[in-house]
Coordinates of C-alpha atoms in Angstrom, one line a residue:
M22 CA 12.0 15.1 115.9
L23 CA 10.2 13.9 112.7
F24 CA 11.5 14.5 109.3
S25 CA 9.7 14.7 106.2
V26 CA 11.2 11.5 104.1
V27 CA 8.4 11.5 101.4
S28 CA 9.0 15.3 100.5
T29 CA 12.6 15.2 100.5
A30 CA 12.7 12.1 98.3
Q31 CA 10.4 13.6 95.7
A32 CA 12.6 16.9 95.8
E33 CA 15.7 15.1 95.0
L34 CA 13.8 12.7 92.3
W35 CA 12.2 15.7 90.1
E36 CA 15.4 18.1 90.3
L37 CA 15.3 18.0 86.4
V38 CA 12.6 19.2 84.5
I39 CA 12.0 17.6 81.2
E40 CA 9.9 19.3 78.3
V41 CA 8.9 16.7 75.9
N42 CA 6.9 16.2 72.5
V43 CA 6.6 13.8 69.7
E44 CA 7.2 15.4 66.2
K45 CA 4.0 13.8 64.4
G46 CA 1.0 13.2 66.7
A47 CA -0.3 10.7 64.7
I48 CA 1.6 7.9 62.9
Y49 CA 0.9 4.5 60.9
S50 CA 2.1 1.2 62.2
G51 CA 5.6 0.6 61.0
D52 CA 6.5 4.3 61.0
S53 CA 9.1 5.9 62.9
V54 CA 8.3 8.1 66.1
I55 CA 10.5 11.1 66.4
I56 CA 10.9 12.5 70.3
T57 CA 12.2 15.7 70.8
G58 CA 12.6 18.1 73.9
K59 CA 14.8 19.7 76.7
V60 CA 16.0 18.8 80.0
V61 CA 16.6 22.0 82.5
D62 CA 17.0 22.4 86.1
Q63 CA 14.8 24.1 88.5
A64 CA 15.9 27.6 87.5
Y65 CA 15.5 26.5 84.0
K66 CA 19.3 26.3 83.1
P67 CA 19.9 24.0 80.5
I68 CA 21.6 20.6 81.3
R69 CA 24.2 19.6 78.9
G70 CA 25.4 15.6 78.4
A71 CA 22.2 14.4 80.3
E72 CA 21.3 10.9 79.5
V73 CA 17.7 10.6 78.3
F74 CA 16.0 7.4 78.1
I75 CA 12.8 7.0 76.2
K76 CA 10.3 4.5 76.5
A77 CA 6.9 3.8 74.3
G78 CA 5.5 0.5 74.8
S79 CA 8.1 -2.1 74.4
Y80 CA 10.2 0.1 72.4
T81 CA 13.3 1.9 74.0
T82 CA 15.6 4.3 72.8
K83 CA 18.5 6.5 74.4
A84 CA 19.8 10.0 73.6
F85 CA 22.0 12.8 75.3
T86 CA 21.3 16.7 75.6
D87 CA 23.3 19.2 73.8
P88 CA 24.9 22.4 75.1
W89 CA 21.4 24.0 75.0
G90 CA 19.8 20.9 76.7
V91 CA 18.0 19.5 73.7
F92 CA 17.6 15.9 72.7
K93 CA 16.2 13.7 70.0
G94 CA 15.3 10.3 70.1
E95 CA 13.6 7.9 67.6
I96 CA 12.4 4.7 67.8
K97 CA 12.1 3.3 64.3
N98 CA 9.4 0.7 63.0
F99 CA 6.9 1.2 65.4
E100 CA 4.6 -1.7 64.8
R101 CA 1.4 -1.5 66.9
I102 CA -2.1 -1.9 66.1
P103 CA -4.4 1.4 66.2
G104 CA -4.7 3.5 69.4
T105 CA -3.0 5.9 72.0
Y106 CA 0.4 5.2 73.2
I107 CA 2.1 6.8 76.1
V108 CA 6.0 8.0 75.8
N109 CA 7.8 7.9 78.9
V110 CA 11.1 9.8 78.9
I111 CA 13.4 9.9 82.2
G112 CA 16.6 12.1 82.4
S113 CA 19.8 11.9 84.4
W114 CA 22.6 13.9 85.2
Y115 CA 24.9 13.4 88.1
G116 CA 22.5 11.9 90.5
M117 CA 19.7 14.2 89.4
T118 CA 16.7 12.9 87.7
G119 CA 13.3 13.8 86.0
L120 CA 10.5 12.5 84.4
S121 CA 8.0 13.5 81.7
T122 CA 5.7 11.8 79.6
T123 CA 3.8 12.4 76.2
E124 CA 1.3 10.4 73.9
F125 CA 0.5 9.9 70.1
Q126 CA -1.8 8.1 67.8
V127 CA -1.3 5.0 65.6
K128 CA -3.8 5.4 63.0
G129 CA -5.5 2.8 60.9
E130 CA -7.8 -0.2 61.1
V131 CA -7.2 -3.1 63.5
S132 CA -6.8 -6.1 61.8
Q133 CA -6.8 -10.1 63.1
V134 CA -3.1 -9.9 62.2
S135 CA -1.8 -6.6 63.9
M136 CA -3.8 -7.8 67.4
L137 CA -2.0 -11.0 67.2
Q138 CA 1.4 -9.2 66.7
E139 CA 0.5 -7.0 69.5
K140 CA 0.0 -10.0 71.8
L141 CA 3.2 -11.6 70.6
S142 CA 5.3 -8.4 71.1
T143 CA 5.2 -8.5 75.2
D144 CA 8.2 -9.3 77.1
E145 CA 6.5 -12.1 78.7
A146 CA 5.4 -13.5 75.4
R147 CA 9.0 -13.2 74.0
K148 CA 10.0 -15.1 77.1
Y149 CA 7.6 -18.2 76.4
L150 CA 8.1 -18.5 72.8
S151 CA 11.7 -18.8 73.3
S152 CA 11.8 -21.4 76.0
N153 CA 11.1 -25.0 75.5
E154 CA 7.9 -26.8 77.2
S155 CA 10.3 -28.8 79.1
D156 CA 11.2 -25.7 81.0
F157 CA 7.9 -25.7 82.7
V158 CA 7.5 -29.1 83.8
K159 CA 6.8 -28.5 87.4
N160 CA 5.1 -25.0 86.7
P161 CA 1.8 -25.6 85.7
I162 CA 1.1 -21.8 85.4
G163 CA 4.1 -21.7 82.9
Q164 CA 2.6 -24.6 80.9
T165 CA -0.6 -23.1 80.3
L166 CA 1.1 -19.6 79.2
F167 CA 3.7 -21.8 77.2
K168 CA 0.9 -23.1 75.6
Y169 CA -0.9 -19.9 75.1
Y170 CA 1.3 -18.2 73.6
H171 CA 2.5 -20.7 71.0
K172 CA -1.2 -21.0 70.0
L173 CA -1.1 -17.7 69.4
L174 CA 1.9 -17.8 67.3
D175 CA 0.0 -20.7 65.0
E176 CA -2.7 -18.2 64.5
L177 CA -0.7 -15.3 63.6
I178 CA 1.4 -17.6 61.1
S179 CA -2.1 -18.9 59.5
E180 CA -3.6 -15.5 59.4
Q181 CA -0.6 -14.2 57.6
K182 CA -1.0 -16.9 55.1
I183 CA -4.6 -15.7 54.6
A184 CA -3.8 -12.1 54.1
L185 CA -1.0 -12.7 51.5
K186 CA -3.2 -15.2 49.6
P187 CA -5.0 -13.3 46.7
S188 CA -8.5 -13.3 46.8
E189 CA -10.7 -15.0 44.0
D190 CA -12.2 -11.6 42.9
K191 CA -8.4 -10.5 42.3
I192 CA -7.5 -13.6 40.5
F193 CA -10.7 -13.1 38.3
I194 CA -9.8 -9.1 37.7
E195 CA -6.3 -10.0 36.8
Q196 CA -7.3 -12.8 34.6
Q197 CA -9.7 -10.2 32.6
R198 CA -7.0 -7.6 32.3
L199 CA -4.8 -10.2 30.9
I200 CA -7.4 -11.3 28.5
A201 CA -8.0 -7.9 27.3
K202 CA -4.3 -6.9 27.2
N203 CA -3.7 -9.9 24.6
L204 CA -6.8 -9.3 22.5
R205 CA -5.9 -5.7 22.1
N206 CA -2.3 -6.5 21.0
Q207 CA -3.7 -9.1 18.7
A208 CA -6.2 -6.7 17.1
I209 CA -3.2 -4.3 16.6
D210 CA -0.8 -7.0 15.0
E211 CA -3.9 -8.2 12.6
F212 CA -5.0 -4.8 11.7
K213 CA -1.7 -2.7 12.1
P214 CA -3.6 0.7 12.4
G215 CA -0.4 2.9 12.2
A216 CA -0.6 6.7 12.9
G217 CA -4.2 8.1 13.4
T218 CA -5.6 11.4 11.7
Y219 CA -6.4 13.1 14.9
G220 CA -2.8 14.5 15.0
G221 CA 0.7 14.9 13.8
I222 CA 1.8 15.1 10.0
Q223 CA -1.1 13.0 8.4
Y224 CA -3.4 15.2 10.1
N225 CA -2.2 18.5 9.2
D226 CA -1.6 17.3 5.6
Y227 CA -5.3 16.0 5.4
I228 CA -6.4 19.2 6.7
D229 CA -4.6 21.5 4.4
S230 CA -5.7 19.5 1.4
L231 CA -9.3 20.4 2.4
N232 CA -11.6 22.6 0.5
P233 CA -11.8 25.9 2.8
E234 CA -15.6 26.1 2.3
I235 CA -16.0 22.8 4.1
K236 CA -12.6 22.8 6.4
D237 CA -13.9 23.9 9.6
L238 CA -16.9 21.7 9.4
V239 CA -14.4 18.6 8.7
I240 CA -12.2 19.8 11.8
S241 CA -15.5 20.0 14.0
Q242 CA -16.3 16.5 12.9
L243 CA -13.1 14.8 13.5
N244 CA -12.5 16.6 17.0
F245 CA -16.5 15.3 17.6
T246 CA -15.6 11.7 16.8
K247 CA -12.1 11.9 18.4
N248 CA -13.7 13.2 21.7
N249 CA -16.2 9.9 21.4
F250 CA -13.2 7.6 21.2
E251 CA -11.4 9.1 24.3
E252 CA -14.5 8.9 26.4
A253 CA -15.2 5.3 25.3
Q254 CA -11.7 4.4 26.1
K255 CA -12.2 5.6 29.7
I256 CA -15.2 3.9 30.1
R257 CA -13.7 0.8 29.2
D258 CA -10.7 1.1 31.4
E259 CA -12.9 2.1 34.3
I260 CA -15.1 -1.0 33.8
L261 CA -11.8 -3.3 33.6
A262 CA -10.4 -1.5 36.6
N263 CA -13.6 -1.9 38.9
G264 CA -13.7 -5.9 38.1
G265 CA -15.7 -5.7 35.4
T266 CA -15.8 -8.4 32.2
Y267 CA -14.0 -7.9 29.0
E268 CA -17.2 -8.5 27.2
D269 CA -18.9 -5.9 29.3
A270 CA -16.0 -3.2 29.0
R271 CA -16.0 -4.0 25.0
Q272 CA -19.6 -3.4 25.0
A273 CA -19.7 -0.5 26.5
Y274 CA -17.1 1.1 24.6
L275 CA -19.1 -0.3 21.4
D276 CA -22.0 1.7 22.6
R277 CA -20.0 4.8 23.1
I278 CA -18.7 4.8 19.9
S279 CA -21.8 4.0 17.8
I280 CA -23.0 7.4 17.0
P281 CA -26.4 7.4 15.3
K282 CA -26.9 8.7 12.0
E283 CA -29.5 11.4 13.3
I284 CA -26.9 12.9 15.9
L285 CA -24.3 13.0 13.4
E286 CA -27.0 14.8 11.0
E287 CA -28.1 17.2 13.9
F288 CA -24.5 18.0 14.7
N289 CA -23.6 18.8 10.9
Q290 CA -26.8 21.0 10.8
E291 CA -25.8 22.9 13.8
K292 CA -22.4 23.6 12.4
V293 CA -24.0 24.9 9.2
E294 CA -26.3 27.0 11.1
Q295 CA -23.2 28.3 13.1
E296 CA -21.2 29.2 10.3
L297 CA -24.2 30.9 8.1
E298 CA -24.7 33.1 11.4
E299 CA -21.3 34.1 11.6
D300 CA -21.0 34.9 7.8
S301 CA -24.2 36.9 8.4
E302 CA -22.6 39.2 11.1
E303 CA -19.3 39.5 9.0
E304 CA -20.9 40.6 6.1
P305 CA -21.7 44.3 5.7
T306 CA -25.4 45.5 5.5
E307 CA -26.9 47.8 2.6
E308 CA -26.9 50.7 4.8
N309 CA -23.4 50.5 6.2
S310 CA -22.3 49.9 2.5
E311 CA -24.2 53.2 1.4
N312 CA -22.8 55.1 4.5
Q313 CA -19.1 53.4 3.4

């Protein structure tokens, strides 16, 4: 009599059904991976106290199901190069087992450092990095792998030093920012500008002291000048932030606040005409006066 040994073994192997999912389908290298799920039997009855073994790459963790068959595991600091990774989940309970898989993405750009870290994170790499070359005197393949992984380690150390070293451009930008800050502080100490006239008590006192006939015009002029100064400051700061020199930023600032005489006269003329129009609209006509 023949028995179907394979089908019987498979039936016993998958007596547990595991539902599994990753809390975040996409993470960045170094983030934690949260895996949740549920373990049930073939009748979909929750299994309490099942041991759940979770593995993603060389990272592993373990969890147990609650009375409702639910489990939650966390793989902390998952440092891997960008790509797709498989999560294998194996559940066991009194001799019964089950298997399920899912996947997630690691986002970001692949760098030389991350690629080397990935190659050195395997069990094989750790084996040879933690050994001595003398352990493989009679093993030519072991000697080759020992030298290979130690060479990768030297490359990783070199790449990490390069990554940490600031570039010449960054150093130059930082120097320009420091120069600009020192010149600004020097100018403040020298001229002692104090409070401005665009707000606060001094501004209010000045406005209140004006002749009512020109008060609105002066307020408009002050606002016009204030807006120009604020725009000039933004232009200056953007040039410095984007790597421009202090001289370029200063010149752009001066160009923006230097208002030609023609523009000021045009602005004043527009305000005068606007006020005349408003006054004419408010004055009653002869016909309206007679009717009143």
